[in-house]
Amino acid sequence: MSEQMISVEKARAIVLEHIHPMPEEHLEAWRAVGLPLAADATTDIDLSPFANSAMDGYAVRTADLADASDARPVTLKVTGHEAAGHVFTGEVSPGEAVRIMTGAPVPAGADAVVKYEIVEVTGGDGSGNEGALATFRAPAKPGENIREAGLEAHAGDVIMHAGEVVTAAGAGLLTSAGVAEVAVRRAPRVGILSVGTELVPPTEQPQRGQIRDANGPALMAAALDADAEPRFFGIVADDEDAIAQAVLEMVESCDFVVTSGGASAGDYDYIEALVQREGEVLFDRISMRPGKAITFGLVRGVPFLGLSGNPAAACVGFEMLARPAIRAMRGHTLLERPLERARVTHNVRKRQERRFYDRARVARDPETGEATVTEERSQNSALLGTLHRANCLLMVPEGLQGYTAGDEATCVRIDLPEGAEL
Ligand code: AMP
Ligand code: MG
């Protein structure tokens, strides 16, 4: 183990330098929701391609209605109608009107639509279509109730840029622009391995000295939540050969490999030596608590993150290093969780020169808007419930002995997506 302890920021930068964006794949636009586009998307047509009505009503020439009032109503002859699948191709001449439905193309000659509710319709077959008479008691403004052609975009315009995350509305927009299939970066396959002779599968009743593997599912969930395709490689004992065999199998089929356990310098900790032998160790300790003993390197060229076994340390290590890496591999450009400043409600004492990420909850006073932060009572890294309940990691930077109640501190909002506005 090297003597050098690097900062979390430096460690993250090293991880991000050693990953590559994943190859592109094509998905139906709706399936890409939440994912960044791998390439700009352009529209092949004007959106909308034609001027259309914003209302059900009558397409008219405003000049005809210039003097319309209660005292002097104007009656126009209805010469046609526009309904779904029925397009009126003629022209609206002076003295005429065409019945029109929302979204239908505005016929030539008309320059406004008057909504149905304020028009008095008589005659014809009672449908209000051709053959009827329509009476108007007020003028209309040119352009009224008409959505111009190209309001949203013009043919050839970029409607969504590479890196932009597809929303539900965006999937609709892409599809109306002719981009029924979008290019995204495929999910990295992230291999998860639990290392420890004391670990038993979830279905087993642990005997004395044994514990159920909690990190396996926790890290699988964290990988899924980061938009990866997680793959569980099971539990291996603290056996040098067994670990080596599992890790070498993982790098064959995975884009990123994560192990938990066996990462410190204990008697049975073989992880770092393995990375050294089969690849390259890029760092093996960071100034962070929980999660100091983290090995990162390349094994046969595949990024490898060896987290310590303490469950909360493994989760925080994944959050700080693996999550941004996976997101970057998928093409996400926003890699930072929102940071929130909040007043600490109690004293926080630290005796080590280390970056701390304490499990805590931020709350905002609904009246004053002031944010306060309260830590979980225990920061023991064996505990998962405290992390489960936390909505933030309260940061105590290196060189600070802690906080006095009332001090402002920075909190990493692990409950909010990267780039979210507070
Ligand atoms: P290690 O990093 O192997 O020294 O493990 C540190 C602590 O985390 C020990 O108490 C282990 O029993 C515990 N631990 C290691 N792996 C797991 C796991 N997969 N699930 C739950 N606890 C674990
Ligand atoms: Mg162990």
Coordinates of C-alpha atoms and ligand atoms in Angstrom, one line a residue:
M1 CA 0.0 0.0 0.0
S2 CA 1.3 3.4 -1.0
E3 CA 1.8 6.1 1.6
Q4 CA -0.1 8.6 -0.5
M5 CA -3.6 9.5 0.4
I6 CA -5.3 11.5 -2.4
S7 CA -8.4 13.7 -2.2
V8 CA -11.8 12.6 -3.3
E9 CA -11.7 15.1 -6.1
K10 CA -8.4 13.8 -7.4
A11 CA -9.6 10.2 -7.1
R12 CA -12.7 11.0 -9.1
A13 CA -10.7 12.7 -11.7
I14 CA -8.4 9.6 -12.0
V15 CA -11.4 7.3 -12.4
L16 CA -13.0 9.6 -15.0
E17 CA -9.7 9.7 -17.0
H18 CA -9.7 5.9 -17.3
I19 CA -13.2 5.3 -18.6
H20 CA -14.6 5.6 -22.1
P21 CA -18.0 6.5 -23.4
M22 CA -19.9 3.4 -24.3
P23 CA -20.7 2.5 -28.0
E24 CA -23.9 3.8 -29.4
E25 CA -27.1 1.9 -29.7
H26 CA -30.5 2.8 -31.1
L27 CA -33.7 2.9 -29.0
E28 CA -37.2 3.8 -29.7
A29 CA -37.5 7.4 -28.6
W30 CA -39.7 6.7 -25.6
R31 CA -37.3 4.0 -24.3
A32 CA -34.5 6.7 -24.1
V33 CA -36.3 8.6 -21.3
G34 CA -33.8 9.7 -18.7
L35 CA -30.8 9.1 -21.1
P36 CA -28.6 11.6 -22.8
L37 CA -28.7 11.6 -26.6
A38 CA -25.4 10.4 -28.2
A39 CA -25.9 12.7 -31.2
D40 CA -27.8 15.8 -32.2
A41 CA -31.3 15.1 -33.4
T42 CA -32.7 17.2 -36.3
T43 CA -36.2 17.5 -37.6
D44 CA -37.0 16.5 -41.2
I45 CA -40.1 18.7 -41.4
D46 CA -41.4 22.0 -40.1
L47 CA -43.1 21.5 -36.8
S48 CA -45.9 21.9 -37.3
P49 CA -45.7 21.6 -41.1
F50 CA -48.8 23.7 -41.6
A51 CA -50.7 26.6 -39.9
N52 CA -53.4 25.0 -37.8
S53 CA -56.3 25.9 -35.6
A54 CA -55.9 26.1 -31.8
M55 CA -59.7 25.8 -31.3
D56 CA -62.8 24.1 -32.6
G57 CA -64.6 26.9 -34.5
Y58 CA -64.8 28.7 -37.8
A59 CA -62.0 29.8 -40.1
V60 CA -62.8 33.3 -41.3
R61 CA -61.5 36.3 -43.1
T62 CA -61.2 39.0 -40.4
A63 CA -62.0 41.7 -42.9
D64 CA -65.5 40.2 -43.1
L65 CA -66.1 40.7 -39.4
A66 CA -64.5 44.1 -39.0
D67 CA -67.9 45.8 -38.2
A68 CA -69.5 42.8 -36.5
S69 CA -71.4 43.7 -33.2
D70 CA -74.5 42.8 -31.3
A71 CA -76.3 45.5 -33.1
R72 CA -75.0 44.6 -36.5
P73 CA -74.2 40.8 -36.6
V74 CA -72.5 39.4 -39.6
T75 CA -73.6 36.1 -41.2
L76 CA -71.2 34.0 -43.3
K77 CA -72.0 31.1 -45.5
V78 CA -70.3 27.8 -44.3
T79 CA -68.7 26.3 -47.4
G80 CA -66.8 23.4 -46.0
H81 CA -65.3 21.7 -42.9
E82 CA -62.1 20.3 -41.6
A83 CA -62.2 17.3 -39.4
A84 CA -59.8 14.5 -38.5
G85 CA -59.0 12.8 -41.9
H86 CA -61.1 15.4 -43.8
V87 CA -59.1 18.2 -45.3
F88 CA -60.8 21.2 -47.0
T89 CA -58.7 22.1 -50.0
G90 CA -60.7 25.0 -51.2
E91 CA -60.3 28.7 -50.3
V92 CA -62.3 30.8 -47.9
S93 CA -63.7 33.6 -50.1
P94 CA -65.3 36.9 -48.8
G95 CA -68.6 36.2 -47.1
E96 CA -67.6 32.6 -46.4
A97 CA -66.4 30.5 -43.4
V98 CA -65.2 27.0 -42.9
R99 CA -65.9 24.8 -39.9
I100 CA -62.5 23.7 -38.4
M101 CA -61.4 21.4 -35.6
T102 CA -58.4 21.9 -33.3
G103 CA -55.1 21.0 -35.2
A104 CA -56.6 21.0 -38.6
P105 CA -54.9 23.1 -41.3
V106 CA -56.2 26.6 -41.7
P107 CA -57.6 26.9 -45.2
A108 CA -56.3 29.4 -47.7
G109 CA -57.9 32.8 -47.5
A110 CA -58.7 32.5 -43.8
D111 CA -56.7 34.6 -41.3
A112 CA -58.4 33.8 -38.0
V113 CA -60.4 31.1 -36.2
V114 CA -63.4 32.1 -34.1
K115 CA -64.2 29.6 -31.4
Y116 CA -67.4 27.6 -31.8
E117 CA -69.0 28.7 -28.6
I118 CA -69.5 32.4 -29.6
V119 CA -70.8 31.6 -33.1
E120 CA -74.5 31.2 -33.7
V121 CA -75.2 28.5 -36.3
T122 CA -78.4 28.0 -38.2
G123 CA -79.5 26.1 -41.3
G124 CA -78.0 23.2 -43.1
D125 CA -78.2 19.7 -41.8
G126 CA -77.6 20.8 -38.2
S127 CA -74.0 19.7 -38.2
G128 CA -72.7 23.3 -38.7
N129 CA -70.8 22.1 -41.7
E130 CA -71.2 23.2 -45.4
G131 CA -74.7 24.4 -46.1
A132 CA -75.1 26.1 -42.7
L133 CA -75.0 29.8 -41.8
A134 CA -72.8 31.2 -39.1
T135 CA -73.5 34.5 -37.3
F136 CA -70.7 36.5 -35.6
R137 CA -71.3 39.4 -33.2
A138 CA -67.7 40.6 -32.7
P139 CA -64.7 41.2 -34.9
A140 CA -61.7 38.8 -34.9
K141 CA -58.0 39.7 -34.8
P142 CA -55.8 38.5 -37.6
G143 CA -53.9 35.4 -36.4
E144 CA -56.3 34.7 -33.6
N145 CA -56.5 31.0 -32.6
I146 CA -54.0 30.1 -35.4
R147 CA -50.8 28.2 -34.6
E148 CA -48.3 29.2 -37.2
A149 CA -46.4 26.7 -39.2
G150 CA -42.9 26.1 -37.8
L151 CA -43.8 27.4 -34.4
E152 CA -41.7 24.7 -32.7
A153 CA -39.0 24.2 -35.3
H154 CA -38.1 24.4 -39.0
A155 CA -36.9 21.5 -41.2
G156 CA -33.2 20.9 -40.6
D157 CA -33.2 22.5 -37.1
V158 CA -31.5 20.7 -34.3
I159 CA -34.4 20.0 -31.9
M160 CA -32.3 18.2 -29.2
H161 CA -28.5 18.3 -28.7
A162 CA -26.1 15.5 -28.0
G163 CA -25.9 15.1 -24.2
E164 CA -29.4 16.5 -23.6
V165 CA -31.5 14.1 -21.5
V166 CA -34.6 12.8 -23.1
T167 CA -37.8 13.6 -21.2
A168 CA -41.3 12.2 -21.9
A169 CA -42.2 15.4 -23.7
G170 CA -38.9 15.2 -25.6
A171 CA -39.7 11.6 -26.7
G172 CA -42.9 13.0 -28.3
L173 CA -41.0 15.9 -29.9
L174 CA -38.3 13.6 -31.3
T175 CA -40.9 11.4 -32.8
S176 CA -42.9 14.2 -34.4
A177 CA -39.6 15.3 -35.9
G178 CA -39.2 11.9 -37.6
V179 CA -36.6 10.7 -35.1
A180 CA -38.5 7.5 -34.1
E181 CA -35.2 5.9 -33.0
V182 CA -32.6 7.8 -31.1
A183 CA -28.9 7.1 -30.6
V184 CA -27.9 6.7 -27.0
R185 CA -24.8 5.1 -25.3
R186 CA -25.6 1.6 -24.2
A187 CA -25.5 0.7 -20.6
P188 CA -22.1 -0.4 -19.3
R189 CA -22.1 -3.9 -17.9
V190 CA -21.0 -3.5 -14.3
G191 CA -19.8 -6.6 -12.5
I192 CA -20.3 -6.8 -8.8
L193 CA -18.5 -9.3 -6.6
S194 CA -18.7 -9.8 -2.8
V195 CA -15.5 -10.9 -1.2
G196 CA -15.4 -12.5 2.3
T197 CA -15.3 -16.0 3.8
E198 CA -17.9 -14.9 6.4
L199 CA -20.5 -14.1 3.8
V200 CA -23.5 -16.2 3.0
P201 CA -26.2 -15.8 0.4
P202 CA -29.5 -14.0 1.4
T203 CA -31.4 -17.3 1.6
E204 CA -29.2 -18.8 4.3
Q205 CA -29.5 -18.4 8.0
P206 CA -26.0 -17.1 9.0
Q207 CA -24.2 -19.3 11.6
R208 CA -22.1 -17.7 14.3
G209 CA -19.4 -15.6 12.6
Q210 CA -21.3 -15.4 9.4
I211 CA -23.3 -12.5 7.9
R212 CA -25.5 -12.2 4.9
D213 CA -24.0 -10.5 1.9
A214 CA -25.6 -7.1 2.0
N215 CA -23.1 -5.3 -0.3
G216 CA -24.0 -7.5 -3.3
P217 CA -27.6 -6.3 -3.5
A218 CA -26.7 -2.8 -2.3
L219 CA -24.2 -2.3 -5.1
M220 CA -26.4 -4.0 -7.7
A221 CA -29.1 -1.5 -6.8
A222 CA -26.6 1.4 -6.8
A223 CA -25.4 0.4 -10.3
L224 CA -28.9 0.0 -11.6
D225 CA -29.8 3.4 -10.2
A226 CA -26.7 4.9 -12.0
D227 CA -28.1 3.6 -15.3
A228 CA -25.8 0.6 -15.6
E229 CA -26.6 -3.0 -16.5
P230 CA -25.5 -4.7 -13.3
R231 CA -24.4 -8.3 -13.2
F232 CA -23.8 -10.2 -10.0
F233 CA -20.9 -12.6 -9.9
G234 CA -21.7 -13.9 -6.4
I235 CA -19.7 -14.3 -3.3
V236 CA -16.1 -15.6 -3.1
A237 CA -14.1 -16.5 0.0
D238 CA -10.9 -14.7 1.0
D239 CA -8.9 -17.0 -1.1
E240 CA -6.3 -15.5 -3.4
D241 CA -7.0 -17.9 -6.3
A242 CA -10.7 -17.8 -6.0
I243 CA -10.7 -14.0 -6.1
A244 CA -8.3 -13.9 -9.0
Q245 CA -10.4 -16.4 -11.0
A246 CA -13.6 -14.4 -10.3
V247 CA -12.1 -11.0 -11.2
L248 CA -10.5 -12.3 -14.4
E249 CA -13.9 -13.7 -15.4
M250 CA -15.5 -10.4 -14.7
V251 CA -13.1 -8.3 -16.8
E252 CA -13.8 -10.7 -19.7
S253 CA -17.4 -9.6 -20.0
C254 CA -17.8 -6.3 -18.1
D255 CA -17.1 -2.7 -18.8
F256 CA -16.5 -1.8 -15.2
V257 CA -15.8 -4.1 -12.2
V258 CA -16.6 -3.5 -8.6
T259 CA -15.7 -5.7 -5.6
S260 CA -16.4 -5.1 -1.9
G261 CA -14.4 -6.6 0.9
G262 CA -10.8 -7.5 1.2
A263 CA -9.6 -4.1 0.2
S264 CA -7.7 -3.1 3.3
A265 CA -4.3 -4.4 4.4
G266 CA -5.6 -7.2 6.5
D267 CA -4.1 -10.7 6.5
Y268 CA -6.6 -11.9 4.0
D269 CA -6.9 -8.9 1.7
Y270 CA -5.7 -9.9 -1.7
I271 CA -7.4 -7.3 -3.9
E272 CA -4.7 -4.8 -4.3
A273 CA -2.0 -7.4 -4.9
L274 CA -4.2 -8.9 -7.6
V275 CA -4.7 -5.6 -9.4
Q276 CA -1.0 -5.0 -9.2
R277 CA -0.2 -8.4 -10.7
E278 CA -2.9 -8.4 -13.5
G279 CA -2.9 -4.7 -14.3
E280 CA -2.1 -1.4 -12.8
V281 CA -3.0 0.2 -9.4
L282 CA -3.9 3.9 -9.9
F283 CA -4.7 4.7 -6.3
D284 CA -5.3 2.7 -3.2
R285 CA -6.2 5.1 -0.5
I286 CA -8.3 8.2 -0.4
S287 CA -8.8 10.9 2.2
M288 CA -12.4 9.9 2.9
R289 CA -14.4 8.5 5.7
P290 CA -16.2 6.2 5.4
G291 CA -14.3 4.4 2.6
K292 CA -10.6 5.2 3.0
A293 CA -9.4 1.8 1.7
I294 CA -10.4 2.0 -2.0
T295 CA -8.3 0.4 -4.7
F296 CA -8.8 1.7 -8.2
G297 CA -6.9 0.5 -11.3
L298 CA -7.1 -1.3 -14.5
V299 CA -7.3 -5.1 -14.8
R300 CA -6.5 -6.2 -18.3
G301 CA -7.5 -2.7 -19.3
V302 CA -10.9 -2.8 -17.6
P303 CA -11.6 -0.2 -14.8
F304 CA -11.6 -1.9 -11.5
L305 CA -12.9 -0.5 -8.2
G306 CA -12.2 -2.4 -5.1
L307 CA -14.3 -1.1 -2.2
S308 CA -13.9 -1.9 1.4
G309 CA -16.4 -4.3 2.9
N310 CA -18.0 -2.1 5.5
P311 CA -21.4 -1.7 4.0
A312 CA -21.8 2.1 4.4
A313 CA -18.2 2.6 3.2
A314 CA -18.9 0.5 0.1
C315 CA -22.0 2.5 -0.7
V316 CA -20.4 5.9 -0.2
G317 CA -17.3 4.8 -2.2
F318 CA -19.6 3.7 -5.0
E319 CA -21.6 6.9 -4.9
M320 CA -18.4 9.1 -5.0
L321 CA -16.5 7.1 -7.7
A322 CA -18.4 4.5 -9.5
R323 CA -21.7 6.4 -10.0
P324 CA -20.1 9.4 -11.9
A325 CA -18.0 6.9 -13.9
I326 CA -21.0 4.9 -15.0
R327 CA -23.0 8.0 -15.8
A328 CA -20.1 9.4 -17.9
M329 CA -19.9 6.1 -19.7
R330 CA -23.5 6.5 -20.7
G331 CA -22.8 10.0 -21.9
H332 CA -24.2 12.0 -19.0
T333 CA -22.5 15.3 -18.7
L334 CA -24.0 16.2 -15.3
L335 CA -22.0 14.2 -12.8
E336 CA -22.3 16.2 -9.6
R337 CA -25.1 15.7 -7.1
P338 CA -26.6 19.0 -5.9
L339 CA -24.7 20.6 -3.0
E340 CA -26.8 22.3 -0.4
R341 CA -25.6 24.7 2.3
A342 CA -27.4 24.1 5.6
R343 CA -27.0 25.0 9.3
V344 CA -25.8 22.2 11.5
T345 CA -28.2 21.7 14.4
H346 CA -25.6 20.2 16.7
N347 CA -21.8 20.1 17.3
V348 CA -19.8 17.8 15.1
R349 CA -16.3 16.8 16.3
K350 CA -13.7 15.1 14.2
R351 CA -10.3 14.0 15.3
Q352 CA -8.8 13.0 12.0
E353 CA -7.4 15.0 9.1
R354 CA -9.7 13.5 6.7
R355 CA -12.7 14.3 4.4
F356 CA -15.8 13.1 6.2
Y357 CA -19.1 12.3 4.6
D358 CA -21.5 11.9 7.5
R359 CA -24.9 10.5 7.0
A360 CA -27.5 13.2 7.7
R361 CA -30.8 14.7 6.8
V362 CA -31.4 18.2 5.5
A363 CA -34.7 19.8 6.2
R364 CA -36.1 23.1 5.0
D365 CA -38.3 25.3 7.2
P366 CA -41.4 25.9 5.1
E367 CA -41.9 29.4 6.5
T368 CA -38.3 30.9 6.6
G369 CA -36.9 28.6 3.8
E370 CA -33.8 28.0 6.0
A371 CA -32.1 24.7 5.6
T372 CA -30.8 22.8 8.6
V373 CA -28.9 19.5 8.7
T374 CA -29.0 16.9 11.4
E375 CA -26.7 13.9 11.5
E376 CA -27.6 10.3 12.2
R377 CA -26.5 9.6 15.7
S378 CA -24.1 6.8 14.7
Q379 CA -21.7 7.1 11.9
N380 CA -20.5 3.5 12.2
S381 CA -19.7 2.3 8.7
A382 CA -21.1 -1.1 9.5
L383 CA -24.6 0.4 9.6
L384 CA -26.8 0.6 6.5
G385 CA -30.0 1.9 8.0
T386 CA -28.4 5.2 8.7
L387 CA -27.5 5.6 5.0
H388 CA -30.9 4.4 4.0
R389 CA -32.6 7.1 6.0
A390 CA -30.1 9.9 5.0
N391 CA -30.9 12.3 2.3
C392 CA -27.5 13.8 2.2
L393 CA -23.9 13.3 3.2
L394 CA -22.7 16.2 5.4
M395 CA -19.2 17.1 4.3
V396 CA -16.5 18.0 6.8
P397 CA -13.5 19.1 4.7
E398 CA -9.9 18.2 5.5
G399 CA -8.4 20.5 8.0
L400 CA -11.6 21.3 9.9
Q401 CA -12.1 19.9 13.3
G402 CA -15.8 19.8 12.8
Y403 CA -18.7 22.2 13.3
T404 CA -20.3 24.1 16.1
A405 CA -24.1 24.1 16.2
G406 CA -25.3 26.9 13.9
D407 CA -22.4 26.7 11.5
E408 CA -23.1 26.4 7.8
A409 CA -21.9 23.2 6.1
T410 CA -22.1 21.7 2.6
C411 CA -24.3 18.7 2.1
V412 CA -24.2 16.4 -0.9
R413 CA -27.9 15.7 -1.8
I414 CA -27.7 12.0 -2.6
D415 CA -31.5 11.9 -2.9
L416 CA -31.6 14.3 -5.8
P417 CA -30.4 13.7 -9.4
E418 CA -27.2 15.2 -10.7
G419 CA -27.8 18.8 -11.9
A420 CA -31.1 19.2 -10.1
E421 CA -31.9 22.7 -8.9
L422 CA -32.4 23.1 -5.2
Ligands
AMP1 P1 -13.2 -6.1 4.7 O1 -13.2 -4.9 3.8 O2 -13.2 -7.4 4.0 O3 -12.1 -6.0 5.8 O4 -14.6 -6.0 5.5 C1 -14.9 -5.0 6.5 C2 -16.2 -5.3 7.2 O5 -17.3 -5.4 6.3 C3 -16.2 -6.7 7.8 O6 -16.9 -6.6 9.1 C4 -17.0 -7.6 6.9 O7 -17.6 -8.6 7.5 C5 -18.0 -6.6 6.4 N1 -18.4 -7.0 5.0 C6 -17.6 -7.3 4.0 N2 -18.2 -7.7 2.9 C7 -19.6 -7.6 3.2 C8 -20.8 -7.8 2.5 N3 -20.7 -8.2 1.2 N4 -21.9 -7.6 3.1 C9 -21.9 -7.2 4.4 N5 -20.8 -6.9 5.1 C10 -19.7 -7.1 4.6
MG2 MG -13.0 -9.2 4.6

